[in-house]
Short mmCIF file of C-alpha atoms in Angstrom, two decimals:
data_model
loop_
_atom_site.label_atom_id
_atom_site.label_comp_id
_atom_site.label_asym_id
_atom_site.label_seq_id
_atom_site.Cartn_x
_atom_site.Cartn_y
_atom_site.Cartn_z
CA MET A 1054 86.70 89.43 173.23
CA LYS A 1055 84.69 86.57 174.87
CA ASP A 1056 87.81 84.36 174.75
CA ARG A 1057 89.99 86.92 176.14
CA MET A 1058 87.22 87.34 179.16
CA GLU A 1059 87.55 83.52 179.54
CA GLU A 1060 91.50 83.64 179.69
CA ALA A 1061 90.99 86.58 182.44
CA GLN A 1062 89.54 84.15 184.83
CA ASP A 1063 92.68 82.34 184.90
CA VAL A 1064 94.92 85.45 185.76
CA SER A 1065 95.42 86.10 189.43
CA GLY A 1066 94.69 89.39 190.53
CA ARG A 1067 97.68 91.65 191.07
CA GLN A 1068 95.50 94.45 192.56
CA GLY A 1069 93.49 93.89 195.97
CA THR A 1070 90.73 95.33 194.38
CA CYS A 1071 89.79 93.18 191.46
CA THR A 1072 90.58 89.66 190.53
CA GLY A 1073 91.30 88.10 186.93
CA VAL A 1074 92.86 91.09 185.61
CA LEU A 1075 93.15 92.05 181.80
CA HIS A 1076 96.09 94.56 180.59
CA THR A 1077 95.58 96.14 177.68
CA ASP A 1078 97.01 99.66 176.00
CA VAL A 1079 93.20 101.42 175.54
CA VAL A 1080 89.75 100.88 177.37
CA ILE A 1081 86.65 102.56 175.19
CA ILE A 1082 83.85 102.97 177.03
CA GLY A 1083 81.12 103.02 174.67
CA ASN A 1084 80.56 100.99 171.39
CA GLY A 1085 78.57 103.57 169.23
CA PRO A 1086 79.87 105.56 166.19
CA SER A 1087 82.90 107.21 168.18
CA GLY A 1088 83.78 103.92 169.62
CA ILE A 1089 83.87 101.85 166.70
CA CYS A 1090 85.67 104.63 164.50
CA LEU A 1091 88.33 104.79 167.23
CA SER A 1092 88.58 101.02 166.95
CA TYR A 1093 88.95 100.92 163.34
CA LEU A 1094 91.99 103.54 163.72
CA LEU A 1095 93.51 101.54 166.38
CA SER A 1096 93.42 98.48 164.52
CA GLY A 1097 96.13 100.20 161.95
CA ASN A 1098 93.98 101.77 159.66
CA TRP A 1099 95.56 105.15 158.90
CA PRO A 1100 94.31 107.93 156.53
CA TYR A 1101 96.62 109.27 153.64
CA VAL A 1102 95.19 112.10 151.13
CA ASN A 1103 94.42 110.49 148.05
CA ASN A 1104 94.57 111.94 144.46
CA HIS A 1105 91.21 114.17 144.90
CA PRO A 1106 92.22 117.74 145.10
CA HIS A 1107 90.54 119.59 148.26
CA PRO A 1108 88.38 122.59 147.26
CA ASN A 1109 89.72 124.70 149.99
CA SER A 1110 93.52 125.67 148.16
CA ILE A 1111 94.81 126.37 151.79
CA LEU A 1112 94.33 123.29 152.82
CA GLU A 1113 94.95 121.63 149.75
CA ARG A 1114 98.51 123.05 149.86
CA LYS A 1115 99.20 121.95 153.27
CA LEU A 1116 98.08 118.18 152.45
CA ARG A 1117 100.51 118.15 149.34
CA GLU A 1118 103.55 118.87 151.60
CA ASN A 1119 103.53 115.47 152.84
CA PRO A 1120 101.36 113.34 150.51
CA GLU A 1121 103.09 109.87 151.98
CA THR A 1122 102.85 110.35 155.53
CA SER A 1123 99.33 109.22 157.08
CA ILE A 1124 97.25 112.27 158.26
CA LEU A 1125 97.71 110.57 161.67
CA GLN A 1126 101.42 111.37 161.84
CA GLN A 1127 100.99 115.00 161.08
CA ASP A 1128 100.22 118.46 162.93
CA LEU A 1129 96.58 118.01 163.15
CA GLN A 1130 96.64 121.82 164.64
CA TYR A 1131 98.49 122.79 161.60
CA LEU A 1132 96.43 121.16 158.86
CA SER A 1133 92.70 122.24 160.80
CA GLU A 1134 93.99 125.96 161.30
CA GLY A 1135 91.49 128.50 159.91
CA LEU A 1136 88.61 125.81 159.01
CA GLU A 1137 85.04 126.94 159.74
CA GLY A 1138 81.60 124.85 159.98
CA ARG A 1139 78.91 123.36 162.53
CA SER A 1140 81.55 122.19 165.01
CA ASN A 1141 83.64 123.76 167.45
CA ASN A 1142 86.01 121.14 167.41
CA PRO A 1143 88.93 121.85 165.06
CA VAL A 1144 90.06 118.30 164.32
CA ALA A 1145 86.24 117.19 163.68
CA LEU A 1146 85.82 120.05 161.15
CA LEU A 1147 89.18 118.65 159.45
CA MET A 1148 88.18 115.03 159.34
CA ASP A 1149 84.61 116.29 158.04
CA THR A 1150 86.03 118.37 155.22
CA LEU A 1151 88.44 115.74 154.11
CA CYS A 1152 85.57 113.06 154.11
CA HIS A 1153 82.78 115.45 152.62
CA PRO A 1154 84.19 118.33 150.80
CA ASN A 1155 81.89 121.24 150.76
CA ALA A 1156 79.19 119.11 152.37
CA ASP A 1157 77.53 122.59 154.02
CA LEU A 1158 77.14 123.76 150.28
CA GLY A 1159 75.19 120.95 149.53
CA MET A 1160 77.67 119.20 147.39
CA ASP A 1161 78.77 115.35 147.35
CA GLU A 1162 82.02 115.39 146.35
CA PRO A 1163 84.41 112.37 146.72
CA SER A 1164 86.50 111.91 149.81
CA CYS A 1165 90.25 113.04 150.07
CA LEU A 1166 91.28 110.42 151.96
CA GLN A 1167 92.18 106.68 151.15
CA TRP A 1168 92.96 104.18 154.09
CA ASN A 1169 95.86 101.81 154.25
CA HIS A 1170 96.04 99.04 156.84
CA HIS A 1171 99.11 98.72 158.84
CA PRO A 1172 98.65 95.18 161.04
CA ALA A 1173 102.15 96.16 162.85
CA ARG A 1174 100.77 99.59 163.67
CA ASN A 1175 98.06 97.72 165.88
CA ILE A 1176 97.52 99.26 169.31
CA PRO A 1177 95.79 96.68 171.39
CA HIS A 1178 92.33 97.85 173.13
CA ALA A 1179 89.05 96.75 174.12
CA VAL A 1180 85.46 98.49 173.59
CA LEU A 1181 83.27 98.17 176.39
CA GLY A 1182 79.32 98.74 175.57
CA ARG A 1183 75.92 97.63 177.13
CA GLY A 1184 74.35 96.46 173.42
CA LEU A 1185 75.53 95.54 170.26
CA PRO A 1186 77.76 97.63 168.67
CA GLY A 1187 76.22 100.93 167.56
CA GLY A 1188 75.42 101.91 170.76
CA ALA A 1189 72.11 104.24 171.63
CA TRP A 1190 70.90 103.66 168.03
CA HIS A 1191 69.61 100.28 168.55
CA ASN A 1192 67.32 101.97 171.28
CA MET A 1193 65.86 104.66 168.87
CA ASP A 1194 62.49 104.05 167.03
CA GLY A 1195 63.49 102.35 164.16
CA SER A 1196 60.97 103.90 161.79
CA MET A 1197 62.19 107.35 162.28
CA LEU A 1198 64.32 109.18 159.71
CA THR A 1199 67.78 110.74 160.85
CA LEU A 1200 68.34 114.30 160.92
CA SER A 1201 71.62 113.82 159.03
CA LEU A 1202 72.01 112.93 155.35
CA GLY A 1203 72.59 109.09 154.96
CA ASN A 1204 75.99 109.27 153.93
CA TRP A 1205 77.00 111.64 156.66
CA MET A 1206 76.24 108.63 159.29
CA GLU A 1207 78.94 106.70 157.39
CA LEU A 1208 82.19 105.05 159.13
CA PRO A 1209 85.64 104.92 157.18
CA GLN A 1210 85.96 102.39 153.81
CA MET A 1211 82.00 101.47 154.06
CA ASP A 1212 79.97 103.53 151.93
CA PHE A 1213 76.41 103.71 153.57
CA ARG A 1214 74.63 104.39 150.22
CA GLN A 1215 76.02 101.34 148.95
CA TRP A 1216 75.47 99.16 152.17
CA ALA A 1217 71.69 100.57 152.20
CA GLN A 1218 71.39 99.47 148.74
CA HIS A 1219 71.58 95.83 149.68
CA HIS A 1220 70.28 95.88 153.19
CA ARG A 1221 67.61 98.21 153.44
CA ARG A 1222 64.35 96.88 154.13
CA SER A 1223 61.28 97.00 151.56
CA ALA A 1224 58.84 98.13 154.05
CA HIS A 1225 60.70 101.61 153.97
CA GLY A 1226 59.84 102.34 150.58
CA GLY A 1227 62.98 101.83 148.84
CA VAL A 1228 66.18 103.61 148.64
CA ASN A 1229 64.76 106.79 146.93
CA CYS A 1230 62.53 107.73 149.98
CA ALA A 1231 60.32 110.76 149.89
CA ARG A 1232 62.92 112.43 152.45
CA GLN A 1233 65.75 112.17 149.59
CA ASP A 1234 69.09 110.85 151.25
CA ARG A 1235 67.83 110.91 155.11
CA ALA A 1236 68.25 107.38 156.70
CA TYR A 1237 66.13 105.19 158.84
CA VAL A 1238 67.23 104.93 162.21
CA SER A 1239 67.05 101.11 162.49
CA ASP A 1240 68.95 101.05 159.11
CA VAL A 1241 71.85 103.34 160.75
CA ALA A 1242 71.88 100.85 163.76
CA GLN A 1243 72.36 97.98 161.34
CA TYR A 1244 75.05 99.50 159.49
CA TYR A 1245 76.98 100.32 162.71
CA SER A 1246 76.63 96.52 163.80
CA ASP A 1247 77.77 95.21 160.20
CA TYR A 1248 80.34 97.43 160.11
CA VAL A 1249 82.12 95.95 163.16
CA ARG A 1250 82.01 92.51 161.40
CA HIS A 1251 82.64 93.62 158.11
CA MET A 1252 85.89 95.27 159.31
CA GLY A 1253 86.92 92.51 161.45
CA LEU A 1254 86.65 94.32 164.70
CA GLU A 1255 84.63 92.12 166.74
CA ARG A 1256 87.60 90.84 168.73
CA ASN A 1257 88.08 93.98 170.18
CA PHE A 1258 84.45 94.55 171.34
CA LEU A 1259 82.57 93.22 174.48
CA PRO A 1260 79.02 93.80 174.04
CA GLY A 1261 76.82 93.40 177.36
CA SER A 1262 79.38 95.04 179.71
CA THR A 1263 78.41 97.88 182.20
CA VAL A 1264 81.34 100.02 183.17
CA THR A 1265 80.74 100.52 187.52
CA SER A 1266 84.27 101.93 188.27
CA VAL A 1267 86.88 103.77 186.52
CA ARG A 1268 89.93 105.17 188.58
CA ARG A 1269 93.18 105.68 188.52
CA LEU A 1270 95.92 103.11 190.05
CA VAL A 1271 98.45 104.15 192.53
CA VAL A 1272 101.36 102.38 191.18
CA ASP A 1273 103.80 101.74 193.65
CA CYS A 1274 107.54 101.46 192.46
CA ALA A 1275 109.06 101.17 195.74
CA PHE A 1276 110.48 97.48 196.36
CA ILE A 1277 113.24 96.18 197.75
CA ASN A 1278 116.41 94.51 196.06
CA GLN A 1279 116.27 90.92 197.70
CA GLU A 1280 120.23 91.03 197.48
CA SER A 1281 121.41 94.41 197.99
CA GLY A 1282 118.74 95.37 200.43
CA GLU A 1283 118.31 98.60 198.77
CA GLN A 1284 115.14 100.14 197.60
CA GLU A 1285 114.66 100.01 193.63
CA ALA A 1286 112.18 100.78 190.95
CA SER A 1287 109.93 97.71 190.37
CA CYS A 1288 106.11 97.75 189.68
CA GLN A 1289 103.22 96.95 192.18
CA LEU A 1290 101.82 94.98 188.91
CA HIS A 1291 104.94 92.82 189.28
CA ARG A 1292 104.84 93.75 185.63
CA PRO A 1293 108.18 95.61 184.50
CA GLU A 1294 106.45 96.82 181.07
CA CYS A 1295 103.46 98.08 183.76
CA CYS A 1296 105.54 100.15 185.51
CA ARG A 1297 104.47 103.66 184.49
CA THR A 1298 103.68 106.76 186.08
CA ASN A 1299 100.16 106.34 184.87
CA MET A 1300 97.54 103.54 184.92
CA TRP A 1301 93.68 103.57 185.12
CA GLU A 1302 91.57 100.31 186.52
CA VAL A 1303 88.02 99.78 184.77
CA GLN A 1304 85.67 97.48 186.36
CA GLY A 1305 82.40 96.44 185.56
CA VAL A 1306 80.04 93.62 185.00
CA LEU A 1307 79.58 91.16 181.77
CA GLN A 1308 75.86 89.93 181.12
CA VAL A 1309 75.95 86.36 179.97
CA GLY A 1310 72.61 84.92 179.74
CA ASP A 1311 70.89 85.71 183.20
CA ALA A 1312 74.41 85.68 185.01
CA GLN A 1313 76.53 88.65 185.38
CA GLN A 1314 80.56 88.11 185.42
CA PRO A 1315 82.93 90.76 186.30
CA PHE A 1316 85.68 92.06 184.56
CA CYS A 1317 88.61 94.07 185.29
CA TYR A 1318 91.18 95.90 183.00
CA HIS A 1319 94.29 97.93 183.78
CA ALA A 1320 94.94 100.67 180.80
CA PRO A 1321 97.17 103.56 180.80
CA HIS A 1322 94.62 105.02 178.28
CA VAL A 1323 90.88 105.40 178.72
CA VAL A 1324 88.69 106.76 176.54
CA MET A 1325 85.11 107.93 177.28
CA ALA A 1326 82.74 107.54 174.56
CA THR A 1327 79.64 107.05 176.24
CA GLY A 1328 77.08 109.53 174.34
CA THR A 1329 74.52 111.75 176.36
CA THR A 1330 71.62 110.30 176.15
CA ASP A 1331 71.38 107.91 179.56
CA ILE A 1332 69.99 110.31 181.89
CA PRO A 1333 66.89 112.31 180.51
CA ASN A 1334 66.29 115.63 182.32
CA ARG A 1335 63.26 115.84 184.63
CA LEU A 1336 60.90 118.78 185.77
CA ASP A 1337 61.46 120.52 189.20
CA VAL A 1338 58.11 120.52 190.26
CA LYS A 1339 55.91 118.71 192.50
CA VAL A 1340 54.03 115.57 190.98
CA ALA A 1341 51.36 114.00 192.79
CA ASP A 1342 51.33 110.75 190.55
CA GLN A 1343 54.39 109.96 189.24
CA ASN A 1344 52.88 106.97 187.12
CA ILE A 1345 51.48 109.46 184.70
CA VAL A 1346 54.81 111.06 183.99
CA ALA A 1347 57.07 109.32 181.28
CA HIS A 1348 60.50 110.42 179.81
CA ASP A 1349 60.84 108.31 176.56
CA LEU A 1350 58.69 108.12 173.67
CA ARG A 1351 58.36 104.26 173.82
CA GLU A 1352 56.44 104.14 177.10
CA ILE A 1353 53.60 106.00 175.15
CA GLU A 1354 53.98 103.84 172.42
CA LYS A 1355 53.39 101.03 174.86
CA ALA A 1356 50.51 102.53 176.50
CA ILE A 1357 48.69 103.17 172.80
CA ALA A 1358 49.52 99.50 171.87
CA ASN A 1359 47.96 98.36 174.95
CA LYS A 1360 44.95 100.55 174.04
CA GLU A 1361 45.11 102.47 177.16
CA LEU A 1362 45.46 105.67 174.76
CA ASP A 1363 43.39 106.50 171.75
CA GLU A 1364 41.63 109.38 169.89
CA HIS A 1365 39.15 109.64 172.82
CA SER A 1366 41.32 110.07 175.56
CA ASP A 1367 42.48 113.15 177.57
CA PRO A 1368 45.41 114.75 175.71
CA VAL A 1369 49.22 113.81 176.23
CA MET A 1370 50.92 116.78 177.28
CA VAL A 1371 54.27 117.06 175.39
CA VAL A 1372 57.01 119.10 177.25
CA GLY A 1373 59.89 120.54 175.00
CA ALA A 1374 60.75 122.67 171.90
CA GLY A 1375 63.09 120.26 170.36
CA LEU A 1376 63.25 117.50 167.54
CA THR A 1377 62.61 114.88 170.00
CA ALA A 1378 59.40 116.45 171.12
CA ALA A 1379 58.56 117.25 167.58
CA ASP A 1380 58.66 113.34 166.89
CA ALA A 1381 56.39 112.76 169.78
CA VAL A 1382 54.07 114.72 168.49
CA LEU A 1383 54.35 113.41 165.05
CA CYS A 1384 53.87 109.94 166.56
CA LEU A 1385 51.15 110.71 168.55
CA ARG A 1386 48.93 112.52 166.07
CA SER A 1387 49.67 109.87 163.46
CA CYS A 1388 47.87 107.54 165.92
CA LYS A 1389 45.16 110.06 166.44
CA VAL A 1390 45.89 110.72 170.26
CA PRO A 1391 45.10 114.63 171.27
CA VAL A 1392 48.50 116.46 172.12
CA VAL A 1393 48.79 119.72 174.06
CA HIS A 1394 52.22 120.96 173.65
CA VAL A 1395 54.14 122.97 176.22
CA PHE A 1396 57.43 124.71 175.81
CA ARG A 1397 58.88 127.85 177.77
CA ARG A 1398 60.32 129.60 174.48
CA ASP A 1399 58.42 131.80 172.19
CA ALA A 1400 57.34 129.74 169.05
CA LYS A 1401 59.18 132.46 166.82
CA ASP A 1402 62.25 132.22 168.98
CA PRO A 1403 65.23 132.28 166.33
CA GLY A 1404 66.99 129.59 168.18
CA LEU A 1405 64.61 126.85 167.80
CA ILE A 1406 66.50 124.39 165.59
CA PHE A 1407 63.23 123.97 163.00
CA ARG A 1408 64.46 127.31 161.52
CA THR A 1409 67.75 125.85 160.77
CA LEU A 1410 66.21 123.11 158.68
CA PRO A 1411 65.88 123.41 154.97
CA ASP A 1412 61.87 122.75 154.61
CA GLY A 1413 62.24 120.73 151.42
CA LEU A 1414 64.65 118.13 153.38
CA TYR A 1415 62.36 118.13 156.57
CA PRO A 1416 58.87 118.60 155.58
CA GLU A 1417 57.73 116.89 159.05
CA TYR A 1418 59.43 119.15 161.36
CA HIS A 1419 58.37 122.24 159.70
CA LYS A 1420 54.95 120.93 159.54
CA VAL A 1421 55.17 120.65 163.63
CA TYR A 1422 56.55 123.94 163.85
CA GLN A 1423 53.66 125.43 161.81
CA MET A 1424 51.33 123.89 164.42
CA MET A 1425 53.77 125.44 167.37
CA LYS A 1426 53.39 128.84 165.66
CA SER A 1427 49.47 128.58 165.40
CA LYS A 1428 47.51 130.84 167.77
CA ASP A 1429 44.03 128.69 166.75
CA GLY A 1430 45.55 125.38 167.08
CA TYR A 1431 44.73 122.06 164.93
CA PRO A 1432 42.42 119.47 165.40
CA GLY A 1433 44.03 117.28 168.35
CA TYR A 1434 46.73 119.60 169.05
CA LYS A 1435 47.17 122.50 170.93
CA SER A 1436 50.17 124.58 171.87
CA TYR A 1437 51.41 126.69 175.06
CA PRO A 1438 54.26 128.39 173.92
CA LYS A 1439 55.86 130.48 176.30
CA HIS A 1440 54.69 128.19 179.51
CA GLU A 1441 55.69 126.26 182.10
CA ILE A 1442 54.43 123.55 184.43
CA LEU A 1443 53.92 124.61 188.04
CA GLU A 1444 52.57 121.36 189.48
CA ILE A 1445 51.11 118.24 188.47
CA ARG A 1446 48.13 117.62 190.76
CA ALA A 1447 46.17 114.50 191.62
CA GLY A 1448 43.68 113.43 189.09
CA ARG A 1449 45.94 114.28 186.23
CA LYS A 1450 45.80 117.81 186.38
CA CYS A 1451 48.61 120.04 185.21
CA VAL A 1452 49.12 123.41 186.08
CA LEU A 1453 50.40 125.97 183.75
CA LYS A 1454 51.88 129.11 184.07
CA GLY A 1455 51.35 131.66 181.05
CA PRO A 1456 54.08 134.26 179.92
CA VAL A 1457 54.64 137.59 181.94
CA ARG A 1458 52.91 140.47 180.25
CA ARG A 1459 53.69 144.19 180.76
CA CYS A 1460 50.49 146.38 180.84
CA LEU A 1461 50.32 149.96 178.96
CA ILE A 1462 51.77 151.86 181.91
CA GLY A 1463 55.08 149.69 182.07
CA ARG A 1464 53.92 147.54 185.03
CA ILE A 1465 54.54 143.67 184.84
CA ILE A 1466 51.62 141.44 185.23
CA GLU A 1467 52.34 137.79 186.41
CA GLY A 1468 51.38 134.97 183.70
CA SER A 1469 48.31 133.76 184.26
CA GLU A 1470 47.54 129.93 185.67
CA LYS A 1471 45.23 127.85 183.77
CA VAL A 1472 44.37 123.61 184.68
CA VAL A 1473 44.73 121.27 181.90
CA GLN A 1474 43.28 117.89 182.24
CA VAL A 1475 45.81 115.05 180.60
CA SER A 1476 46.09 111.48 180.33
CA LYS A 1477 50.03 111.27 180.38
CA VAL A 1478 52.77 113.85 180.57
CA LEU A 1479 55.96 113.41 178.19
CA VAL A 1480 58.75 115.18 179.33
CA LEU A 1481 61.22 115.85 176.53
CA ILE A 1482 63.95 118.71 177.54
CA GLY A 1483 66.91 116.83 177.07
CA ALA A 1484 69.42 114.45 178.57
CA ARG A 1485 72.87 114.12 180.30
CA PRO A 1486 75.58 111.70 180.29
CA ASN A 1487 75.58 108.74 182.90
CA LEU A 1488 79.22 109.13 184.49
CA SER A 1489 78.38 107.40 187.52
CA PHE A 1490 81.46 105.25 187.03
CA LEU A 1491 83.60 108.16 187.75
CA GLY A 1492 84.03 110.08 190.81
CA ASN A 1493 81.54 113.13 191.56
CA ASN A 1494 79.62 111.83 188.35
CA GLY A 1495 82.43 113.37 186.19
CA MET A 1496 81.91 117.11 187.38
CA ASP A 1497 85.48 117.40 187.98
CA LEU A 1498 86.10 116.75 184.07
CA ALA A 1499 83.93 119.54 183.09
CA VAL A 1500 84.97 123.05 181.88
CA ASP A 1501 82.77 124.47 184.94
CA SER A 1502 83.76 121.55 187.47
CA THR A 1503 80.84 122.99 189.94
CA LYS A 1504 78.22 122.08 187.03
CA PRO A 1505 77.18 118.74 186.07
CA VAL A 1506 78.58 117.59 182.55
CA SER A 1507 76.48 118.65 179.72
CA CYS A 1508 76.99 118.32 175.81
CA LYS A 1509 75.61 121.96 175.23
CA LYS A 1510 76.62 124.26 178.10
CA ASN A 1511 79.07 122.41 180.10
CA PRO A 1512 81.23 119.47 178.00
CA VAL A 1513 84.27 117.43 179.35
CA ASP A 1514 87.47 119.75 179.13
CA VAL A 1515 89.98 118.41 176.46
CA ASP A 1516 93.04 119.41 174.69
CA PRO A 1517 91.22 120.34 171.08
CA TYR A 1518 93.56 118.20 169.52
CA THR A 1519 94.52 115.04 171.27
CA PHE A 1520 91.05 115.14 173.08
CA GLU A 1521 92.62 114.28 176.47
CA SER A 1522 91.15 115.42 179.70
CA ALA A 1523 92.59 118.76 180.76
CA LYS A 1524 92.36 117.57 184.35
CA ALA A 1525 93.56 113.59 184.02
CA ARG A 1526 96.38 112.63 182.31
CA GLY A 1527 95.36 109.14 180.10
CA LEU A 1528 91.75 110.03 180.07
CA TYR A 1529 90.33 110.89 176.75
CA ALA A 1530 86.54 112.02 175.76
CA VAL A 1531 84.98 112.04 172.07
CA GLY A 1532 81.66 112.71 170.80
CA PRO A 1533 78.68 114.17 172.33
CA LEU A 1534 80.65 114.44 175.90
CA VAL A 1535 82.83 117.12 173.91
CA GLY A 1536 80.19 118.92 172.09
CA ASP A 1537 79.99 116.84 168.93
CA ASN A 1538 76.18 115.61 168.79
CA PHE A 1539 76.47 114.78 165.13
CA VAL A 1540 78.07 111.09 163.49
CA ARG A 1541 79.23 113.76 160.94
CA PHE A 1542 81.59 115.07 163.02
CA VAL A 1543 82.58 112.29 166.05
CA LYS A 1544 85.32 110.85 163.62
CA GLY A 1545 87.05 114.15 164.41
CA GLY A 1546 87.81 112.80 168.09
CA PRO A 1547 88.85 109.26 166.84
CA LEU A 1548 91.44 110.61 164.81
CA GLY A 1549 93.05 112.98 167.47
CA ILE A 1550 93.10 110.28 170.14
CA ALA A 1551 94.94 107.95 167.50
CA SER A 1552 97.10 110.61 166.28
CA HIS A 1553 98.39 111.45 169.87
CA LEU A 1554 98.85 107.33 170.94
CA VAL A 1555 100.68 107.01 167.63
CA LYS A 1556 102.96 109.67 168.21
CA THR A 1557 103.52 108.94 171.91
CA MET A 1558 103.95 105.29 171.45
CA THR A 1559 106.55 106.48 168.21
CA ASP A 1560 108.63 108.69 170.91
CA THR A 1561 108.65 105.92 173.42
CA ASN A 1562 109.58 103.09 170.68
CA ASN A 1563 106.88 101.08 171.82
CA PHE A 1564 106.41 100.33 168.08
CA SER A 1565 109.72 99.04 167.48
CA ASN A 1566 109.04 95.65 168.30
CA ARG A 1567 106.28 95.39 165.78
CA LEU A 1568 107.77 96.90 162.59
#
């Protein structure tokens, strides 16, 4: 990819807005698991059903109807019809059950897929990412364990457990760790980087790249025939093969050492695979001193390493009731830093994620959950369920408002206020994607275009089988942007997109010169 960028500098710009234009068929924004998997599929690696019978008899019958035809070329809506599981995307459920049959029943059955490489079916593409392949996994605390089982983190044709046996660091305690088959985050990040190298995908990746603008090009096909003087169809890009009704321009900067080098792509298809962890959600309260508020556990870890926080400090206030907040509690207490834990929900709320996790597989999270429910607290830990922060005053004083109560005669009594002295406030109440490279931060593409894109509440509106935007032709979204947070399910989006592109290109005979 570096060579391609160097070559681009010698290409004259045909659009007035950017120079050194590169042309490709697909630009993928994001080099995490979704982007990597899509690159693998677009590189001509196609899934076929193998000889292992699927335990779902209905799906098994459908799969045997066209056993010689790649899943990519079949009707994904027909194959995924009737499937149920932990994703709302039918193609994600299809891919998951083909890769991990009966996974929700705790079974470890062999995959029903085999992968064949068709070099002639390669679709030219570029994968853009700010860091190394693996995306946000490289920015997480490597010592933490994943929520999902290790084999659920794997991508096609590279068994995670076999890889781990040769690569897992001895400091992690060996392959058979106390948490069964859960993986360390650092191992997962390294696995994704190794996957790109092992599968020969590096030429498609451009690490160190930040996308700053994505816009639809207005392709003006009206040019004058020099001989007849009449208007005829041509292409503003001066490339007949580019005279299409749909073309996107992707601009950005590439970090090369201490310098930044601009880049520009023109492509008929753009895939957003950016994830949703870019912008942390913030408290909508008055804060006298922003320096005491953090939104990343690494900031607190740095303060501990610098001896700014210890067992004698005022407590760190952790805000949030999810797994990230639980990780923060575990980290702080392991360093003996006192914690006050504030969250809006009742500790016994059935919607809390802790209630869905088997305690045998996730003992550390159930320990935090037990602490959250305790009325008496634990040494160095105090929880404030059904509380919210009203204000953070000068002097590191947090004003909390307690739950609303109803007295015996039915009158509602407002929750009482209390002031808690803290050293830091760590706010972990979710995050949202950074889609600043799109107009209106991508809101126009969401299911509810009046609200920001949100993985849980307001995902990007896409066709459930092609993952193409319902509001912008040629623009696609995968992974958390469409509601699939777990790697186990992100392979469905790439399957849907690759299938759609293959069928479209086959219909227009774009593969004919390659076969």
